[in-house]
Coordinates of C-alpha atoms in Angstrom, one line a residue:
X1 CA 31.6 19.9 -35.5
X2 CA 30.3 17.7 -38.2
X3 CA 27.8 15.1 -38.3
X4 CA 30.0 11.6 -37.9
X5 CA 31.9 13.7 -34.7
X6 CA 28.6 13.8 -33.0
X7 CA 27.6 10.5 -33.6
X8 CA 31.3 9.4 -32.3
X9 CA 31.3 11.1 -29.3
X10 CA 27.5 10.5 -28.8
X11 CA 28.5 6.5 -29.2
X12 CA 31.4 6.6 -26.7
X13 CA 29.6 8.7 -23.9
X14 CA 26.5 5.8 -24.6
X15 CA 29.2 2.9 -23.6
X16 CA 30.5 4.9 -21.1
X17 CA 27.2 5.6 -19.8
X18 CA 24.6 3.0 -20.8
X19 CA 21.1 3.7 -20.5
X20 CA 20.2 0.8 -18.6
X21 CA 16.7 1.8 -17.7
X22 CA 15.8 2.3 -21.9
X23 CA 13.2 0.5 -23.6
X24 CA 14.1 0.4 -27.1
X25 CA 11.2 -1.0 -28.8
X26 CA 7.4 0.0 -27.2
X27 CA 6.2 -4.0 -27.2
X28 CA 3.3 -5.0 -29.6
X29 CA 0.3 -6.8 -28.5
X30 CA -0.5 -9.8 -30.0
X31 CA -2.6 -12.8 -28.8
X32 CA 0.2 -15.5 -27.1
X33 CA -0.6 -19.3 -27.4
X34 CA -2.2 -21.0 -23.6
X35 CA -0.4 -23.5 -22.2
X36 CA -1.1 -24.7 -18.4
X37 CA 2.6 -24.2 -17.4
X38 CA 4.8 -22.1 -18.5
X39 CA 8.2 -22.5 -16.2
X40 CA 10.4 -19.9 -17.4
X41 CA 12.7 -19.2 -14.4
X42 CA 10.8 -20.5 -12.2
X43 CA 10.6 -20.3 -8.2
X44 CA 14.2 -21.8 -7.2
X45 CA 14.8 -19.2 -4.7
X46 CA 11.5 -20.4 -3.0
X47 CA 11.9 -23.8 -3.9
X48 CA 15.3 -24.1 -2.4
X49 CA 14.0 -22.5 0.9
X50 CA 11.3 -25.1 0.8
X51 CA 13.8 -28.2 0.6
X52 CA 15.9 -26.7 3.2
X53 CA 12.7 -26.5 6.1
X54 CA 13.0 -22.5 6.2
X55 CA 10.5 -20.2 6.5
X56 CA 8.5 -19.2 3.6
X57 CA 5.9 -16.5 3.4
X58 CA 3.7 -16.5 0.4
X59 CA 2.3 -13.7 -1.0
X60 CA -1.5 -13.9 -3.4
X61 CA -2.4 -10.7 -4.5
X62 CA -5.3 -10.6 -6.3
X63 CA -9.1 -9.9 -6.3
X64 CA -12.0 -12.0 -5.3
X65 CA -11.5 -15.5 -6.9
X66 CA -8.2 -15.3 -4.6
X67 CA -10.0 -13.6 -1.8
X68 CA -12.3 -16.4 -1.5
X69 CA -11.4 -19.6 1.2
X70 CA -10.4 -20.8 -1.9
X71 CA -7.3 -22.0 -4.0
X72 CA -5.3 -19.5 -2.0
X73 CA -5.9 -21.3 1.4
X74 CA -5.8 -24.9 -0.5
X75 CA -2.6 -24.2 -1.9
X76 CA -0.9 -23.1 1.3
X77 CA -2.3 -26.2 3.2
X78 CA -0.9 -28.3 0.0
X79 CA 2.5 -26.5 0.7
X80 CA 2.7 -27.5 4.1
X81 CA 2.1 -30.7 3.6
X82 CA 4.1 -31.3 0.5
X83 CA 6.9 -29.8 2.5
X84 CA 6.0 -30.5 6.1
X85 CA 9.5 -29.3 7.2
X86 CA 9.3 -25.5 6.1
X87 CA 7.4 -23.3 8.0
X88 CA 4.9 -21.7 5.5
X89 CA 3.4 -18.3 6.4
X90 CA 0.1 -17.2 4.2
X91 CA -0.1 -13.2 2.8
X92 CA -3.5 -12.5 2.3
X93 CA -3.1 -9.8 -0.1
X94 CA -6.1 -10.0 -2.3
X95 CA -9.5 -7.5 -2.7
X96 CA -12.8 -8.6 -4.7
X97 CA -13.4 -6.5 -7.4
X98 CA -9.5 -4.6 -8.1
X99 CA -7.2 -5.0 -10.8
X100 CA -3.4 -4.6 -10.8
X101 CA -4.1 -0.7 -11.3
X102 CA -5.0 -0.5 -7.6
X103 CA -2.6 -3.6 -6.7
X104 CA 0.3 -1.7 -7.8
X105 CA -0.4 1.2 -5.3
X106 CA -1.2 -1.3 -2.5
X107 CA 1.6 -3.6 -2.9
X108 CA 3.7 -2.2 -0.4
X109 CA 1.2 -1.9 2.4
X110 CA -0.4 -5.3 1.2
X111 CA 2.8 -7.6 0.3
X112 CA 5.9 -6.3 0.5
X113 CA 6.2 -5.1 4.5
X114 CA 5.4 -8.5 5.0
X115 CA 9.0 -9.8 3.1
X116 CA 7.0 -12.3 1.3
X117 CA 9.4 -15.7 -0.9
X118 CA 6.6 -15.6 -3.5
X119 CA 3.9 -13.6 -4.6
X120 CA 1.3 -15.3 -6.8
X121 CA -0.4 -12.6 -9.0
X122 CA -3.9 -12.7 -10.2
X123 CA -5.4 -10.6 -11.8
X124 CA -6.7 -11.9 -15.6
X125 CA -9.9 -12.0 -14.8
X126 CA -10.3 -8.3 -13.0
X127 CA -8.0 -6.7 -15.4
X128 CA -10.1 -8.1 -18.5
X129 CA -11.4 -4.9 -19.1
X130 CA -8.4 -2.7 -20.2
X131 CA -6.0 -2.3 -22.7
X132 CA -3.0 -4.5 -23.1
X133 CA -0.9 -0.9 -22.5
X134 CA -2.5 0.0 -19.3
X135 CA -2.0 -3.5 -17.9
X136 CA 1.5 -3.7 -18.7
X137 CA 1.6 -0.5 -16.9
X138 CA 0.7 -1.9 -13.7
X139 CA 1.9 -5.0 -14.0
X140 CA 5.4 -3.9 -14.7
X141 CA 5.2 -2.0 -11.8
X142 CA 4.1 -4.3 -9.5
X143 CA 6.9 -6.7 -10.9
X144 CA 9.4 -4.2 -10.4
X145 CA 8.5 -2.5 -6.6
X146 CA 8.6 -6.7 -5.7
X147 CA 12.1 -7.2 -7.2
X148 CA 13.2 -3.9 -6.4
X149 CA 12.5 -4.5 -2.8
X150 CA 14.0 -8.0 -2.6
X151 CA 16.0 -9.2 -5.4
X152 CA 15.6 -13.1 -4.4
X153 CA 11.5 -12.6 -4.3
X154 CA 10.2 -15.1 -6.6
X155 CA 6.8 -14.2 -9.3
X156 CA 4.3 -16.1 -10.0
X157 CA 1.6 -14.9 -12.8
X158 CA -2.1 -17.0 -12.5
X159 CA -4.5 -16.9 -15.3
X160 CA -8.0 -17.6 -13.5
X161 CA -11.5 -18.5 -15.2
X162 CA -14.7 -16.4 -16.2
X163 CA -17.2 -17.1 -18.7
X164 CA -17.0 -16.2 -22.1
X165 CA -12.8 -17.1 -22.2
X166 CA -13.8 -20.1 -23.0
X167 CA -13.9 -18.4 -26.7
X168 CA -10.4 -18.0 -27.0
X169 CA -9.5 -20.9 -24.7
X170 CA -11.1 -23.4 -27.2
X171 CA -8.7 -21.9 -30.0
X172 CA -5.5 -22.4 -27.6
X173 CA -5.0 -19.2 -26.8
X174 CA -5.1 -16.7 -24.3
X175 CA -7.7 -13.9 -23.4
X176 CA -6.0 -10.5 -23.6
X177 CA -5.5 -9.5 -20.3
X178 CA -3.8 -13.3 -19.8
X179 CA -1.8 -12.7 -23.4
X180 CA -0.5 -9.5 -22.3
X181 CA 0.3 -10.8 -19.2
X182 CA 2.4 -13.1 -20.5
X183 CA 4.2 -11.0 -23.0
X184 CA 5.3 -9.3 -19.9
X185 CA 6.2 -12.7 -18.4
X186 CA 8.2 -13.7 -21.2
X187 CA 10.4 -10.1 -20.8
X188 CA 11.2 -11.4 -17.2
X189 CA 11.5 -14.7 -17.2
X190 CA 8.3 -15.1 -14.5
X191 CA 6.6 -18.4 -14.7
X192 CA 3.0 -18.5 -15.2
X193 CA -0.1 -21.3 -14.3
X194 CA -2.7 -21.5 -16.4
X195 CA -5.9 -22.6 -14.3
X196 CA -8.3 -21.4 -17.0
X197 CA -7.3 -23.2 -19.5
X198 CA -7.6 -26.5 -17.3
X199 CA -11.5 -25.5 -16.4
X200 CA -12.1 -25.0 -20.8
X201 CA -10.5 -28.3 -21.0
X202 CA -12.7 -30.5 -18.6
X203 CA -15.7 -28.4 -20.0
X204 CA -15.0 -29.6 -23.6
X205 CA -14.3 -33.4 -22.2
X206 CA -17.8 -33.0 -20.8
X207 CA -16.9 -33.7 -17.2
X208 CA -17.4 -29.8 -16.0
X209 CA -20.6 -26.9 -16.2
X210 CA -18.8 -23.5 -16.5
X211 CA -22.4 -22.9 -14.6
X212 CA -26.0 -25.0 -14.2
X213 CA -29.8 -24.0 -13.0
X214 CA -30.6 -27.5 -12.5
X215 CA -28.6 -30.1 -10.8
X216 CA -25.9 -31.8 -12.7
X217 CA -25.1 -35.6 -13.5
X218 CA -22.6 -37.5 -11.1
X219 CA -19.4 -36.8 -12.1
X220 CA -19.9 -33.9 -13.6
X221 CA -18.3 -31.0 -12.0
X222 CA -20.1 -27.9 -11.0
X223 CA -17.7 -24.8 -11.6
X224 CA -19.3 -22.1 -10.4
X225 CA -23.0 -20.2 -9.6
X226 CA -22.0 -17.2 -12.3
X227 CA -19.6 -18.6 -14.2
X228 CA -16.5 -16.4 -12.2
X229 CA -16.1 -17.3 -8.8
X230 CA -15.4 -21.2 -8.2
X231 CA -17.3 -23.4 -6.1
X232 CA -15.4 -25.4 -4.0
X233 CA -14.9 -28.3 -6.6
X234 CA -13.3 -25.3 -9.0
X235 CA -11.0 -23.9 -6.3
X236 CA -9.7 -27.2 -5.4
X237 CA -9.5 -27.4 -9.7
X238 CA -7.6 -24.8 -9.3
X239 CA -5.3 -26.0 -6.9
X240 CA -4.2 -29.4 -8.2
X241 CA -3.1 -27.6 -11.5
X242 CA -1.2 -24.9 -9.2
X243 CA 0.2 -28.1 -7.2
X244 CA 1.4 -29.6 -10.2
X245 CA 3.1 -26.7 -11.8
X246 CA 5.3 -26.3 -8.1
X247 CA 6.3 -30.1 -8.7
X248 CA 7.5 -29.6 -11.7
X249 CA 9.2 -26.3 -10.7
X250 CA 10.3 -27.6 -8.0
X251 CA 12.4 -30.0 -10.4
X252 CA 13.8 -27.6 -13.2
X253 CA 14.1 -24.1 -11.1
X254 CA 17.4 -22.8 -10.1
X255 CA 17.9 -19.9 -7.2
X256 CA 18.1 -16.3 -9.2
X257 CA 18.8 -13.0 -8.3
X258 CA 16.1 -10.8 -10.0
X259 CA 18.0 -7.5 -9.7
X260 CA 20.0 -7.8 -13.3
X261 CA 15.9 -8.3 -15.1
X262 CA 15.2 -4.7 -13.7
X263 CA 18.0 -3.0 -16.4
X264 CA 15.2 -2.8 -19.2
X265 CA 11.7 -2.2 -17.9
X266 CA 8.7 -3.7 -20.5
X267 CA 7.3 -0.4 -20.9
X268 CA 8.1 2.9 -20.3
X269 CA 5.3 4.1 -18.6
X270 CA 5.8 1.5 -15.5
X271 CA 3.8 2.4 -12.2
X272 CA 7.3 1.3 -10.3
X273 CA 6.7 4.9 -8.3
X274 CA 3.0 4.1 -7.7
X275 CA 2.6 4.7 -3.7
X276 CA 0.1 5.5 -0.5
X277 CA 0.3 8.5 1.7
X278 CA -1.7 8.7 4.8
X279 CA -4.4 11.5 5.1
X280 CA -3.4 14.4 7.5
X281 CA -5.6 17.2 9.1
X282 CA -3.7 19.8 7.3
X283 CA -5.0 18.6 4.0
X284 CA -8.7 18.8 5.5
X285 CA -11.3 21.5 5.9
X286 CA -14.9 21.3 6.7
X287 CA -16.2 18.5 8.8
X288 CA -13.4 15.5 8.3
X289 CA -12.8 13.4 11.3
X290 CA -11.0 10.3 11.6
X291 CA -13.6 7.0 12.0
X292 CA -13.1 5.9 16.1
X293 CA -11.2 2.2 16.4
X294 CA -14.7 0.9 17.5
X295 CA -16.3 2.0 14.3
X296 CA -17.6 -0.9 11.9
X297 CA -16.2 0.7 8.7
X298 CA -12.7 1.7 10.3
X299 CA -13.2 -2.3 11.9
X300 CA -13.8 -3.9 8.8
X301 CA -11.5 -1.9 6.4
X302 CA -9.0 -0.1 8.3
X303 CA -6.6 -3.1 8.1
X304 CA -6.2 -2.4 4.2
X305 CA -7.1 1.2 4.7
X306 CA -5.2 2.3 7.9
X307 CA -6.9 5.3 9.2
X308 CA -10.3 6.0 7.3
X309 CA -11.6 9.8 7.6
X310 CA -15.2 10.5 7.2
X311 CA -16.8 13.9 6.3
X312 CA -20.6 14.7 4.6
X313 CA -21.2 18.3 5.4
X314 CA -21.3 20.3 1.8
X315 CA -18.4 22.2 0.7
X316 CA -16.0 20.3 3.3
X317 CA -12.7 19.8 0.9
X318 CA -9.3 17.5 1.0
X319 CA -6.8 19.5 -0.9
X320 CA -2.8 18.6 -1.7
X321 CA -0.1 19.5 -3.7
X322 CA 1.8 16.8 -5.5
X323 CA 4.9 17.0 -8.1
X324 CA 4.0 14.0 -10.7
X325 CA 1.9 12.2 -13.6
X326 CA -1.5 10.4 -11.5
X327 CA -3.1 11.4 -7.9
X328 CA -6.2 8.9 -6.7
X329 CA -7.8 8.5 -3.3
X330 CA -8.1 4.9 -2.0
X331 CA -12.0 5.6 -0.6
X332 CA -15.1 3.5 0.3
X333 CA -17.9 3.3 -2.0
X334 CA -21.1 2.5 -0.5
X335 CA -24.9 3.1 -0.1
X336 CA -24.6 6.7 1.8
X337 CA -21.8 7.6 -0.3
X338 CA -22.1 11.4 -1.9
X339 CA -20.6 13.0 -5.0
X340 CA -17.4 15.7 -5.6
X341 CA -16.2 18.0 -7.5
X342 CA -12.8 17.0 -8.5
X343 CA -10.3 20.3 -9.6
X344 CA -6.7 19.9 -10.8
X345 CA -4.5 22.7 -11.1
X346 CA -7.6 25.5 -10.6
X347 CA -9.8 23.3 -13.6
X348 CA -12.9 21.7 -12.3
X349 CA -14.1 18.3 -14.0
X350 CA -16.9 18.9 -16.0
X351 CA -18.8 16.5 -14.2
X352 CA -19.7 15.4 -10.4
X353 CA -17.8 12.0 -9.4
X354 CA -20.2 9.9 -7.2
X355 CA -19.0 7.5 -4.5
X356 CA -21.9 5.4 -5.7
X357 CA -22.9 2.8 -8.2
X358 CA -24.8 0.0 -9.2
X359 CA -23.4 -2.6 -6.4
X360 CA -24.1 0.0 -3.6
X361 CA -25.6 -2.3 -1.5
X362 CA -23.1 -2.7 1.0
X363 CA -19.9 -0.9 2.0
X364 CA -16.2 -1.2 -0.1
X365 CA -13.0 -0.1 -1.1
X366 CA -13.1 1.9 -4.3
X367 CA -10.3 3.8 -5.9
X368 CA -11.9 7.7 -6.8
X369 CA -9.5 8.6 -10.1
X370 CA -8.6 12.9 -9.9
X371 CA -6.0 13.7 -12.4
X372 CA -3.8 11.2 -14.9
X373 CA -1.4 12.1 -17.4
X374 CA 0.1 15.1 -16.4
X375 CA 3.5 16.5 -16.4
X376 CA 5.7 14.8 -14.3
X377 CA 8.4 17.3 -13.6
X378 CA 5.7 19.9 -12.0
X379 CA 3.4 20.7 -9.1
X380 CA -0.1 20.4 -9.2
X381 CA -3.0 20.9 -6.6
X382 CA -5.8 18.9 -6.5
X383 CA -8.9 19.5 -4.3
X384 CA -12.1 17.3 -3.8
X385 CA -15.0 18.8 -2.6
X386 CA -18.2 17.4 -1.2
X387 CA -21.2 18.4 -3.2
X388 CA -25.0 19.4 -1.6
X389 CA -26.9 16.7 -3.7
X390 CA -26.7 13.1 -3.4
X391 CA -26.0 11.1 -6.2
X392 CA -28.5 9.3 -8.2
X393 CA -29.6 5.8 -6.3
X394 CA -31.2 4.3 -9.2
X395 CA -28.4 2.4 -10.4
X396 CA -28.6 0.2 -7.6
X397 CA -32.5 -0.5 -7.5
X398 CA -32.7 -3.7 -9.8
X399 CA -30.6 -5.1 -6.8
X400 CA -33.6 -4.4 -4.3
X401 CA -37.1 -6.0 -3.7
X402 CA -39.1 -2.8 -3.3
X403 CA -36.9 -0.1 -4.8
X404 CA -39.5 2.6 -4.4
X405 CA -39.3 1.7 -0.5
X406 CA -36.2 0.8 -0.2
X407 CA -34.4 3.5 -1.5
X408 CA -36.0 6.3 1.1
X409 CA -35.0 4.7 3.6
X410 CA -31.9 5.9 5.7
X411 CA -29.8 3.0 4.6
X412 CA -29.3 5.0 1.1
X413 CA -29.5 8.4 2.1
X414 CA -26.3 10.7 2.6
X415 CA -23.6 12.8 1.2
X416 CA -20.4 11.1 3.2
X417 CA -17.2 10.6 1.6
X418 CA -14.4 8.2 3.3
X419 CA -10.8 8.4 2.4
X420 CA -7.9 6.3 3.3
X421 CA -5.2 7.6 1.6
X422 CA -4.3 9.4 -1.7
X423 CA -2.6 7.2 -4.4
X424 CA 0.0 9.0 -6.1
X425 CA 2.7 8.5 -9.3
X426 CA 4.9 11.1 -7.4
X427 CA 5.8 12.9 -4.5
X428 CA 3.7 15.1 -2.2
X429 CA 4.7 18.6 -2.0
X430 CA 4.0 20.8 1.3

């Protein structure tokens, strides 16, 4: 068979059989030009259910700036009035101090049980720290699980403020985690809001402080206390820009269904398979035991969390078998946390991983990384075990008024691990 008969019958069984899912081209980063709206396709599905007085349930996953009683619970009051006949539900769906890496696992637990309209997505600030290819990893994920869950869900990207964007801000243009972002939101056709750019703008015309030690002049706007999380004046900032966007939206947008954007991913590597699996006892040896409903920890975090197990005693292991590319545990950091000893596939880590760092004043949810990159099509067993030693405290004692004190005390000693649930890029295996 020679070489043009191949490339015949290789070009038939391709029309035949079009790869739907291929991504011809890996995309290039490159820094993309801010604007405070950019419409695309809009929300029409959303808008249209808003004209007609229907229920609406709105998604904001993000971290703290949306945690915050801020521009998230402004901007559903400002829905309800602006369309006092829909009945507008509110999906609190955002975590201080997570990117889209973590959101992409939790976005089924977190959003889309909850058959959210719209999901606003923030994360520019939180995913400022990684590459352009790992956040169009998780993004594209998260953009995909939504749309492949309900086709008429509209997206909605928002670019939030932190000090030091002004930088590129000034020059018109986007920070990186915001420019790849919106590469991504160009590929789709997802509007984004640009609430950044607005706070760079009134700083320039002199009428805002990114941040102030000393009271400012009246009519000057106070942003913020450390130059990321808004004040009050910077949430409700915030808001009018996000209000004004939906107005014009509201005006352009046309109903879509999504499904027909899902036929060429962004990037290969997508997290579209990135999912939580509950903890069992079968997976557990040593001392684990599931945190009682009256527990403070399993209070505070077991809505997010769902069952939290607890275990301290040395050499007490969680161990599963998993056929796929990334395994994580969704865990609680905090100041009794201990450290493990990760091993994947019979290969220990070189190093301890402690539940413990710098902020470890208080009590959160954490996401403990064990294995990335691996081969997809096989099985591999991972096993975390609970070390003798504590980790090292002193991270955390420039936080404290009497370190030396302070860090004997009960409060910060302890070996305990917590677990939620494992994160995987796969399936469990029994």
């Amino acid at each position: 068979m020679n070489t043009i008969t191949i490339k015949l019958i290789a070009l038939t069984l391709l029309a035949i059989f079009p790869m739907a899912s291929a991504q011809a081209d890996p995309p290039e980063y490159h820094a993309i030009q801010a604007e405070l709206i950019k419409p695309r396709q809009g929300i029409g599905n959303t808008v249209k259910k808003l004209k007609s007085g229907e229920e609406v349930r709105v998604a904001y996953l993000g971290g703290s700036i949306t945690a915050a009683n801020g521009w998230r619970v402004k901007t559903t009051k400002w829905l309800q009035s602006e369309f006092p006949n829909a009945k507008i539900h509110e999906i609190h769906a955002a975590i201080g101090g997570t990117g889209s890496d973590l959101g992409a696992f939790r976005l089924e637990h977190d959003v889309l049980q909850h058959h959210p309209d719209l999901v606003f997505v923030e994360f520019a600030v939180n995913d400022g720290g990684r590459q352009p290819e790992a956040i169009w990893e998780s993004m594209d994920g998260i953009v995909r699980q939504i749309w492949k869950s309900n086709p008429q869900t509209d997206i909605c990207f928002v670019y939030t403020f932190r000090v030091n964007y002004e930088k590129d801000l000034r020059k018109a243009e986007n920070p990186r985690a915001a420019s790849a972002m919106e590469l991504l939101a160009d590929h789709y056709g997802i509007p984004s809001i640009n609430v950044a750019l607005k706070i760079a703008e009134l700083e320039q015309e002199d009428k805002l402080k990114f941040t102030s030690d000393t009271p400012v002049a009246e009519g000057i706007v106070l942003f913020s206390k450390d130059g990321v999380h808004p004040l009050d004046a910077g949430h409700e900032i915030y808001t009018e820009v996000i209000a004004s966007a939906i107005r014009q939206m509201a005006t352009t947008s046309q109903p879509v269904i999504h499904s027909s954007k899902l036929k060429q991913p962004f990037v290969r590597g997508h997290w579209t398979d990135a999912k939580m699996i509950p903890l069992n006892a079968s997976m557990l040896s040593g001392n684990w035991k599931e945190l009682p409903a009256d527990n403070v920890l399993q209070k505070r975090f077991g809505g997010r969390m769902g069952q939290i197990w607890e275990a301290d005693a040395p050499g007490s292991k969680l161990t599963f078998r998993f056929r796929g590319s990334q395994a994580a545990l969704y865990d609680l950091v905090g100041p009794d946390g201990g450290q493990v000893q990760i091993t994947v596939d019979g290969k220990p880590h070189k190093q301890l991983t402690p539940r413990f760092d710098s902020y470890c004043t208080y009590h959160r949810i954490s996401t403990l990384r064990l294995a990335e990159g691996l081969d997809p099509g096989q099985v591999h067993t991972v096993t975390v075990e609970i070390d003798a030693e504590q980790p090292d405290r002193r991270p955390v004692a420039f936080r404290l008024k009497n370190p030396d004190e302070e860090l004997k005390s009960a409060k910060y000693q302890g070996t305990r691990i917590r677990v939620g649930k494992i994160m995987l890029r796969g399936e469990l295996v029994p």
